[in-house]
Short mmCIF file of C-alpha atoms in Angstrom, two decimals:
data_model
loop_
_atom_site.label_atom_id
_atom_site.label_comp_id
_atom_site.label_asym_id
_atom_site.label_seq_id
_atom_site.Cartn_x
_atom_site.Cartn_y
_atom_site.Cartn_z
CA UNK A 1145 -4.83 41.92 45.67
CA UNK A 1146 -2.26 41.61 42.95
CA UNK A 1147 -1.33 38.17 43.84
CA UNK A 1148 -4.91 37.30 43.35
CA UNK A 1149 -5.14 39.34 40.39
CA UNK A 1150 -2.36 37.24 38.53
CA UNK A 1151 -3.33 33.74 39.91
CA UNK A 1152 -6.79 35.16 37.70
CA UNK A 1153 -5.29 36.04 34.60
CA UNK A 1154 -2.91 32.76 34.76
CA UNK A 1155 -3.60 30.52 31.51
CA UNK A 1156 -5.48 27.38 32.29
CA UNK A 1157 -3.72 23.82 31.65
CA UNK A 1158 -5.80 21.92 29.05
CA UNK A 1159 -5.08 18.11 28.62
CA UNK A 1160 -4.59 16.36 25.29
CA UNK A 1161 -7.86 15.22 24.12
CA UNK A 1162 -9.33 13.35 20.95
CA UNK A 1163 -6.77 13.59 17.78
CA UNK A 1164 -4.28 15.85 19.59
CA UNK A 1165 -3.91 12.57 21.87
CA UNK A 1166 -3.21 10.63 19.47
CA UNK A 1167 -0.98 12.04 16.73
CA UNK A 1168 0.61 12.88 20.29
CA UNK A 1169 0.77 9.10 21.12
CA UNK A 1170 1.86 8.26 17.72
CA UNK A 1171 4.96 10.88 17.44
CA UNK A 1172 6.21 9.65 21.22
CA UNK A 1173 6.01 5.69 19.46
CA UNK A 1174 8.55 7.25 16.68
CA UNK A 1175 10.57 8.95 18.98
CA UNK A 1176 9.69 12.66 17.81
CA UNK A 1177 11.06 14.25 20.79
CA UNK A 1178 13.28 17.08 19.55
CA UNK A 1179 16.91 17.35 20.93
CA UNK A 1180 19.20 19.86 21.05
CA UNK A 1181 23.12 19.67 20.02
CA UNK A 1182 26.13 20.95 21.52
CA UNK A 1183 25.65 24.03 19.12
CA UNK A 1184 22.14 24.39 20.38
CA UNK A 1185 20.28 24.06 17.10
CA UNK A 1186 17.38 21.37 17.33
CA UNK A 1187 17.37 18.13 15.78
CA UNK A 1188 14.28 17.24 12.96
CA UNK A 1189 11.72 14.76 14.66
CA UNK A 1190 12.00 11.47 13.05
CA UNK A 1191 8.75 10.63 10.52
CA UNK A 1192 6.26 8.05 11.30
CA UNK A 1193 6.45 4.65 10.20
CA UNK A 1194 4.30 3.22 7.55
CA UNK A 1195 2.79 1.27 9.80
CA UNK A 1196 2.13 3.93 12.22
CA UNK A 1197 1.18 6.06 9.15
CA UNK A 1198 -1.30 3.20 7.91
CA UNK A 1199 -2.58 3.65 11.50
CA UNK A 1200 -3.33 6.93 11.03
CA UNK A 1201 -4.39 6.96 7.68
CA UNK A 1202 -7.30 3.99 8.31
CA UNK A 1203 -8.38 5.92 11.11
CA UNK A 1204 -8.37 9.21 9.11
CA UNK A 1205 -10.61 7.76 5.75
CA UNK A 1206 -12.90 6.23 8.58
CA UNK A 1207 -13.87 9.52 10.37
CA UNK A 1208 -13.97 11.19 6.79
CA UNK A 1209 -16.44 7.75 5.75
CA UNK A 1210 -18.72 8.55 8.63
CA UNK A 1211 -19.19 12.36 7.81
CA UNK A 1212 -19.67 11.59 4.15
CA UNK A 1213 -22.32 9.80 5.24
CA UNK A 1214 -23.70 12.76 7.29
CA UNK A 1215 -23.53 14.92 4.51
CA UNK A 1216 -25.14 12.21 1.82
CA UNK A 1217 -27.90 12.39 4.40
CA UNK A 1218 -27.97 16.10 4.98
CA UNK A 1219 -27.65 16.25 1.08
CA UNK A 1220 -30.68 14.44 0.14
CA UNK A 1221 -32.70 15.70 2.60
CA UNK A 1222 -31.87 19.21 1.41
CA UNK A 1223 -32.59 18.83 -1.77
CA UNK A 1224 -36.08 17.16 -1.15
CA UNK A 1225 -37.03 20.10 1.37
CA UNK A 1226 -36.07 22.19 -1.32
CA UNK A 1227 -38.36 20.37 -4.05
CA UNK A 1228 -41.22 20.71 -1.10
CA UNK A 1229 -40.77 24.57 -0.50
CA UNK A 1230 -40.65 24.70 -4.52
CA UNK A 1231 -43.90 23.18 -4.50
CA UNK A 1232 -45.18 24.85 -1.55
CA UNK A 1233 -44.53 28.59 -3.38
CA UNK A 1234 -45.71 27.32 -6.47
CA UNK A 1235 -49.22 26.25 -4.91
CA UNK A 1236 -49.76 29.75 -2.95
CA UNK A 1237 -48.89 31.66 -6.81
CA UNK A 1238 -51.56 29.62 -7.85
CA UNK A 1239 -54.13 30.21 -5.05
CA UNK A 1240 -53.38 33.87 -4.92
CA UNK A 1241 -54.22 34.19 -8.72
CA UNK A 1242 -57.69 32.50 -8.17
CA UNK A 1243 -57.91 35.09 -4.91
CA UNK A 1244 -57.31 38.05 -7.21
CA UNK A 1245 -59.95 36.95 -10.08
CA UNK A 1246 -62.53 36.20 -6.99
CA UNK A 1247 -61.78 39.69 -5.57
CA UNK A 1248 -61.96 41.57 -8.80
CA UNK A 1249 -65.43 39.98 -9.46
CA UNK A 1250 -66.07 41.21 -6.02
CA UNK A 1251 -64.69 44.89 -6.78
CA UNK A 1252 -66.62 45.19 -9.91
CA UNK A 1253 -70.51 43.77 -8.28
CA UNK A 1254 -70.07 46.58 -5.25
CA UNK A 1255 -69.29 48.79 -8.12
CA UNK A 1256 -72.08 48.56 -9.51
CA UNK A 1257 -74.56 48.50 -6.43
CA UNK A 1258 -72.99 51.83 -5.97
CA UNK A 1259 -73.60 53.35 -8.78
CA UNK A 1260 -77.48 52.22 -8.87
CA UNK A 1261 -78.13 53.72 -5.56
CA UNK A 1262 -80.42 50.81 -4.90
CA UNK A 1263 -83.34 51.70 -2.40
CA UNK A 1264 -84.75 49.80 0.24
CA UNK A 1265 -86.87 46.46 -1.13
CA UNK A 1266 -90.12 48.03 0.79
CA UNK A 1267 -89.99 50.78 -0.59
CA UNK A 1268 -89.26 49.43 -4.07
CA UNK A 1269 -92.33 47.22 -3.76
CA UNK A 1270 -94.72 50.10 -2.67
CA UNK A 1271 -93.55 52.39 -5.80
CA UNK A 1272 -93.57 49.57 -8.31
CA UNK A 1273 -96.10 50.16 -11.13
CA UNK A 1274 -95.64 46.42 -11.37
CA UNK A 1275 -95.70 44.47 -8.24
CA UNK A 1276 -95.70 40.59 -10.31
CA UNK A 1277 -92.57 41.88 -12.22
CA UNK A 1278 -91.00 43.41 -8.75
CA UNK A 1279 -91.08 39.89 -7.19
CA UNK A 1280 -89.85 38.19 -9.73
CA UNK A 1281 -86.89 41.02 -10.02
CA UNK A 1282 -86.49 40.14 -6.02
CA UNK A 1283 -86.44 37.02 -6.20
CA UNK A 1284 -83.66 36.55 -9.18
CA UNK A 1285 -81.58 39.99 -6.15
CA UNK A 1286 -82.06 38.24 -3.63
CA UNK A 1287 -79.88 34.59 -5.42
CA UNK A 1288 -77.41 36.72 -7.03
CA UNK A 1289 -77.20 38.53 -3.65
CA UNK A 1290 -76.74 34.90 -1.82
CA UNK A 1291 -74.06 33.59 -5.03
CA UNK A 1292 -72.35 37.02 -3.87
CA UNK A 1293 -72.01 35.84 -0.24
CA UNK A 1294 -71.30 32.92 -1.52
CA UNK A 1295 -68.26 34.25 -3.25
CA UNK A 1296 -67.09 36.10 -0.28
CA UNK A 1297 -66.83 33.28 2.09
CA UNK A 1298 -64.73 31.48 -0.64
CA UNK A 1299 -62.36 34.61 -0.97
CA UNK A 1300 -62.13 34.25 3.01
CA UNK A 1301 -61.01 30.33 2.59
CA UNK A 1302 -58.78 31.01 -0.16
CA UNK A 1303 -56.90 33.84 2.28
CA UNK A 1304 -56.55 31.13 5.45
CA UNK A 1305 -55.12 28.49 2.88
CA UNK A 1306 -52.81 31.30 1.20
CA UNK A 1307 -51.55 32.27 4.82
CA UNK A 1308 -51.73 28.34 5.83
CA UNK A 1309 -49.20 27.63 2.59
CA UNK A 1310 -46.71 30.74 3.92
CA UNK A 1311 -46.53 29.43 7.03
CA UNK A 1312 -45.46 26.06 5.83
CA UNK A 1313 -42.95 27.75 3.24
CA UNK A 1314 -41.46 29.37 6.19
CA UNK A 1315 -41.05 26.10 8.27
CA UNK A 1316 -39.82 24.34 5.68
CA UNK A 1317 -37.27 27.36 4.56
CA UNK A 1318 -35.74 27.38 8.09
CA UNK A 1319 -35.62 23.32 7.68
CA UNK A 1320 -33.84 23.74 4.87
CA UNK A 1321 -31.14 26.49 5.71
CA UNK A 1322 -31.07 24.25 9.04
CA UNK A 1323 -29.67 21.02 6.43
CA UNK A 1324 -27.50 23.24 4.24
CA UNK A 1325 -25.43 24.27 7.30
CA UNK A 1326 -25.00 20.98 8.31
CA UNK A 1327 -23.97 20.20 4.62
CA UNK A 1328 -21.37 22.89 5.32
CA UNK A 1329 -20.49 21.40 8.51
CA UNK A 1330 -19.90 18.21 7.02
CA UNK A 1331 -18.15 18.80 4.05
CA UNK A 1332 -15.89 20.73 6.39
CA UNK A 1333 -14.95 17.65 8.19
CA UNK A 1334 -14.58 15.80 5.19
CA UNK A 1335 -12.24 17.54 3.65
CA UNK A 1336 -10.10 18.49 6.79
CA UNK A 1337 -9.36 14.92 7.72
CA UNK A 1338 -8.89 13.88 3.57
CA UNK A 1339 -6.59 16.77 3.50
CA UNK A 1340 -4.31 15.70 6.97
CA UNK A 1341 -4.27 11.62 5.18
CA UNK A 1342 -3.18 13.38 2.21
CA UNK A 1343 -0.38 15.02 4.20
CA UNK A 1344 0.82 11.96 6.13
CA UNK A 1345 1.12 10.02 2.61
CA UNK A 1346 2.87 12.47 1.20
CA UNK A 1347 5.51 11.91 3.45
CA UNK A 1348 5.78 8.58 2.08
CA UNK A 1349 7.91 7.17 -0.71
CA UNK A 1350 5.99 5.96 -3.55
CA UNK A 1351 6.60 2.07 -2.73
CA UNK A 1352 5.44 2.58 0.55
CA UNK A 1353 2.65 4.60 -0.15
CA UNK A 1354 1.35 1.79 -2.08
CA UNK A 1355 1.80 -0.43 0.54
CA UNK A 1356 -0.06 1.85 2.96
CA UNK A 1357 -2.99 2.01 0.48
CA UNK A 1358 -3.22 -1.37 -0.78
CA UNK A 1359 -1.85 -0.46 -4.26
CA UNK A 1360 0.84 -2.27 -4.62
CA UNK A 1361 -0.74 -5.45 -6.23
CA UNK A 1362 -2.46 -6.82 -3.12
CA UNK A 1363 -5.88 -6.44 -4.86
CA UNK A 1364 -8.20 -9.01 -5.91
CA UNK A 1365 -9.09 -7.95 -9.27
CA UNK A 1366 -7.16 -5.16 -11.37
CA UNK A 1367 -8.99 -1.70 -12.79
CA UNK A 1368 -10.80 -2.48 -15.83
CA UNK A 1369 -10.30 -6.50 -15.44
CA UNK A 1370 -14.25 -6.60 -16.08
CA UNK A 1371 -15.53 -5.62 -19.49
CA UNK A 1372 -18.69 -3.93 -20.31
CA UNK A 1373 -20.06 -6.69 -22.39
CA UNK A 1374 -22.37 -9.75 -21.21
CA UNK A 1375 -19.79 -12.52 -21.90
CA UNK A 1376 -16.67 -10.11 -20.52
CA UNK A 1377 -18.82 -9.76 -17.06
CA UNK A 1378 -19.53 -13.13 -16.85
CA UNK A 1379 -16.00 -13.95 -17.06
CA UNK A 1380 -15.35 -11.79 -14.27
CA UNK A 1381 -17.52 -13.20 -12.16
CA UNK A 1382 -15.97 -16.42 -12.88
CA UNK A 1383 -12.37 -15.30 -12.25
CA UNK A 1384 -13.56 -13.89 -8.57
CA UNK A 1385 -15.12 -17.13 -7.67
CA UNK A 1386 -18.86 -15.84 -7.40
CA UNK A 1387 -21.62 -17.70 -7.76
CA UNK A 1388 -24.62 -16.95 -9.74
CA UNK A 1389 -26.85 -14.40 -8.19
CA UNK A 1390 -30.31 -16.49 -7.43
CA UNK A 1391 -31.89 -12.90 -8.44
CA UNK A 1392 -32.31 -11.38 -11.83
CA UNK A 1393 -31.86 -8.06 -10.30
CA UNK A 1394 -29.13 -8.66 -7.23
CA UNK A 1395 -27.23 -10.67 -10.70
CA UNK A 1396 -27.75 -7.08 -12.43
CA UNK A 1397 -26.71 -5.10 -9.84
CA UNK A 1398 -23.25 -7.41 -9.56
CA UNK A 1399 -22.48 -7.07 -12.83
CA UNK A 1400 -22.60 -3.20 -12.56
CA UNK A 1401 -20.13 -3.32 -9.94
CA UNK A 1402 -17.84 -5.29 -12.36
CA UNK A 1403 -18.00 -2.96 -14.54
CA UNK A 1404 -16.79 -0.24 -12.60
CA UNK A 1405 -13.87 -1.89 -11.48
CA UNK A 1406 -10.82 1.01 -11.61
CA UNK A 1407 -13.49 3.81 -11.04
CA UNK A 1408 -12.24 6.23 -8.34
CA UNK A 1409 -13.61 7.34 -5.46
CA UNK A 1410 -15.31 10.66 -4.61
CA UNK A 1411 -17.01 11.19 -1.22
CA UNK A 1412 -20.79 12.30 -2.60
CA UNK A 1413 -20.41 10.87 -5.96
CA UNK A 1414 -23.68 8.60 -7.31
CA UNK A 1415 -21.76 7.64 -11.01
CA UNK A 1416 -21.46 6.71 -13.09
CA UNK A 1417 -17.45 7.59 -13.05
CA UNK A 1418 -16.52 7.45 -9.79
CA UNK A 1419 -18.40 7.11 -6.30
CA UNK A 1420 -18.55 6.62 -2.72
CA UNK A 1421 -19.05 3.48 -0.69
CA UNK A 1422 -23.40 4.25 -0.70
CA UNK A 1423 -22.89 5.34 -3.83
CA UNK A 1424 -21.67 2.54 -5.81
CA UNK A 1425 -24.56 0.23 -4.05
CA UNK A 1426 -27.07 2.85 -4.36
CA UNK A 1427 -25.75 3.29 -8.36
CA UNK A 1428 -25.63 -0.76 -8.97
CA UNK A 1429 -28.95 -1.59 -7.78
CA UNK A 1430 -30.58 1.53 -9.40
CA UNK A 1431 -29.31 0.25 -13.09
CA UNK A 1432 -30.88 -2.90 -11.95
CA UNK A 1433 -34.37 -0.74 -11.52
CA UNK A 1434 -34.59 -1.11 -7.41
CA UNK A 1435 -34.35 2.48 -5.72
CA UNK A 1436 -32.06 2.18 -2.41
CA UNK A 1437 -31.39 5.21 -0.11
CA UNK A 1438 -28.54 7.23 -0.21
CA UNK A 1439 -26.72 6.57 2.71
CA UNK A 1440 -25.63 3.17 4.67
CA UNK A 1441 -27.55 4.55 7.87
CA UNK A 1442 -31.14 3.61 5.58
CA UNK A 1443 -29.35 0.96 3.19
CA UNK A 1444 -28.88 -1.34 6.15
CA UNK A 1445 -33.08 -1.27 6.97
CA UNK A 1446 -33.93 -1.22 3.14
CA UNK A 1447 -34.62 -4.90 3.20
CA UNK A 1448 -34.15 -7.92 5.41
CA UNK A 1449 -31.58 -8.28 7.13
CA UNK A 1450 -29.61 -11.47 6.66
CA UNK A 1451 -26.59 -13.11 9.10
CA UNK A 1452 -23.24 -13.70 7.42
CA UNK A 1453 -23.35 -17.09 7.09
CA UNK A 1454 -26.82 -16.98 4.61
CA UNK A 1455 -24.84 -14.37 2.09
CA UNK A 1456 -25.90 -14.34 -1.53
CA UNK A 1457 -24.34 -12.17 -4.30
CA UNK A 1458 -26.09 -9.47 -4.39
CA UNK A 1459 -26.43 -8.72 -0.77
CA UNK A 1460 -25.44 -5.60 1.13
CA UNK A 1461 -22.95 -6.00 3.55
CA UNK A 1462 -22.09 -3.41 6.16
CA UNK A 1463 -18.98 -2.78 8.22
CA UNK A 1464 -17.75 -0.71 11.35
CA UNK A 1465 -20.38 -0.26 14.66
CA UNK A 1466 -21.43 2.95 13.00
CA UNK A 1467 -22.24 1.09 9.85
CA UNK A 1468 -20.53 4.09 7.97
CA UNK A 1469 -19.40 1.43 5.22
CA UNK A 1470 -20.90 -0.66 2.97
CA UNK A 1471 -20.25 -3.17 -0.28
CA UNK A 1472 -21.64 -5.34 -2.85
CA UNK A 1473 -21.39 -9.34 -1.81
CA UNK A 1474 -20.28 -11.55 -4.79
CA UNK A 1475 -20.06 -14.61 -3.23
CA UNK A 1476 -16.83 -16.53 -1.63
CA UNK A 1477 -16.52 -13.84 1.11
CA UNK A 1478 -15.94 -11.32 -0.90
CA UNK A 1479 -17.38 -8.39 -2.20
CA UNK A 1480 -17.00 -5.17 -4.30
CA UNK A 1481 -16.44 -1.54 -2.63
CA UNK A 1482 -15.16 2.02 -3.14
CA UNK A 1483 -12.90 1.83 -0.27
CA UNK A 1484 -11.45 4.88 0.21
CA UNK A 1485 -9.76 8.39 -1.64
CA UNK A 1486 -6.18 6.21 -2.06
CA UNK A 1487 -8.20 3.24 -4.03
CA UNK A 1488 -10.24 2.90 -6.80
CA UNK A 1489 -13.36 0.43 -6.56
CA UNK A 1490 -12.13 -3.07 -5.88
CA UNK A 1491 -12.88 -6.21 -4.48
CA UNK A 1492 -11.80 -7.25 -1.66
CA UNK A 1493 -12.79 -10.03 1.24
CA UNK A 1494 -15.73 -8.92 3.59
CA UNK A 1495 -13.14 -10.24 6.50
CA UNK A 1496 -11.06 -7.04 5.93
CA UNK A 1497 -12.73 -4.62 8.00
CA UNK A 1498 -15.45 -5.45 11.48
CA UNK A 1499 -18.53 -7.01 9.90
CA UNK A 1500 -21.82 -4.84 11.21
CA UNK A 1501 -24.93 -6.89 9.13
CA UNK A 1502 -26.17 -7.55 6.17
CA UNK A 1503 -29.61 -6.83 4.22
CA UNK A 1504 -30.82 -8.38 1.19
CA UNK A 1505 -32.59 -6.27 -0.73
CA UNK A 1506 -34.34 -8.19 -3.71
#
């Protein structure tokens, strides 16, 4: 019995499995296993390359991409359920308020038929010095009496549609705390894997921490080369080799992106100072007056989708088999994107990450 007893309570063995494996894998490639001296103190485990830390990074700013997407999504659709519960509640006030009036015109008729102590119509009719004026009295009852059943059914109606609008308030009320915990769960994510690339950079010196991020000179157009004005963004689009935009709007859209050149990137952010990758589009195309959906899951199906070989500035091109990136085509294979927390928005070739599709939107 107590052999059995302590096979029970023996701890199970679990194997390495999703990021444990690999930061595992990645500290056996650098040789982090720990050794111990002649005076038995243990040596420090060697840091990661760059170029295992670059590894890590991408792979880091990737997972955070694809739950910054998931919380865009769980974002918007929070909001909107809570404009629709808004609307919902502010419906049944106003249904409730035309119930009360009904039912106080109600209260104060049977209030009055009390106090009268009307008698039976018969009997009315056989005591009436004046039978002529009786009818007519009856008659002019007996519609008030059906314009007060009349009323009553209504009251009834308005109750079922009062109760009907509750119901739906409380549907859409669990709905929405359902899409604010996922907001929670997402932004949890987000920040958790940001926070470990922040880490592993740190670690870094500063020239190869620019290396590792791309800021060391390797990109296409510097922050702030575009300038606000017509003529400055037209030169811009001339330095970067793009070709004019055959539409008014995609060309509009374009030279928005120029102009935020240098802005930085903040998972959730719309503008107009800094953005994520579904923001920037969504931001661009908005100043150009088309409305795009927040996140790269419904920017991909907002128009038609185009292969890579018919590109046109102006064009939305997608990356990764999740399609949790996108950018802004400019022409010449290259486009302009919030890439990531360690760079601003850039531009950059559309070769540099696994092309997914492409939609054109205008």
């Amino acid at each position: 019995m107590t052999a059995q007893v302590a096979a029970h309570r023996r701890p199970r063995q679990h194997p390495f499995r999703g990021r444990t494996a690999r930061t595992a894998a990645l500290l056996a490639m650098a040789g982090a296993a720990t050794t111990t001296g002649f005076d038995g103190i243990a040596q420090a485990e060697p840091r990661l390359t760059p170029t295992q830390v670059k590894t890590e990074v991408d792979s880091l700013y990737r997972e955070a991409e694809t739950a910054t997407q998931k919380y865009d999504g769980a974002k918007e659709q929070a909001a909107a359920g809570e404009r629709r519960l808004t609307s919902l509640r502010d419906e049944a006030a106003r249904k409730t308020q035309k119930l009360n009036s009904a039912r106080d015109a109600l209260g104060t008729f049977a209030a009055a038929q009390y106090r009268s102590g009307d008698i039976a119509p018969a009997w009315q009719l056989a005591l009436s010095s004046d039978p002529n004026r009786y009818l007519d009295d009856a008659a002019l009852a007996e519609r008030a009496g059906d314009r007060q059943a009349a009323a009553v059914s209504q009251v009834r109606q308005q109750l079922q549609e009062i109760e009907r609008l509750r119901g739906a308030a409380r549907v859409e009320l669990k709905s929405l705390k359902s899409h604010q915990d996922e907001l929670r769960r997402q932004k949890a994510s987000v920040t958790g894997k940001l926070t470990e690339a922040r880490r592993l950079l740190a670690e870094l010196s500063p020239s190869q921490r620019d290396q590792v991020t791309g800021a060391d000179g390797t990109d296409d157009t510097a922050p702030g080369a575009a300038s606000r004005s017509a003529d400055g963004t037209r030169q811009a689009l001339e330095r970067a080799g793009a070709v004019a935009a055959p539409d008014s709007r995609a060309a509009a859209a374009v030279a928005y992106a120029f102009a935020k050149l240098g802005s930085p990137y903040v998972w959730g952010a719309t503008g107009p100072h800094s953005f994520d990758c579904s923001g920037l589009v969504q931001a661009a195309y908005r100043s150009a007056g088309v409305s795009l959906p927040r996140t790269t899951y419904a920017q991909i199906d907002a128009g038609r989708r185009v292969s890579r070989s018919e590109l046109r500035p102006g064009d939305l091109v997608f990356f990764y088999s999740g399609v949790s990136h996108v950018g802004l085509y400019i022409g010449n294979g290259r486009m302009i994107h919030a890439p990531n927390p360690s760079a601003p928005v850039r531009v950059a070739p559309i070769d540099q990450m696994p092309f997914a599709g492409a939609t054109r939107v205008v």
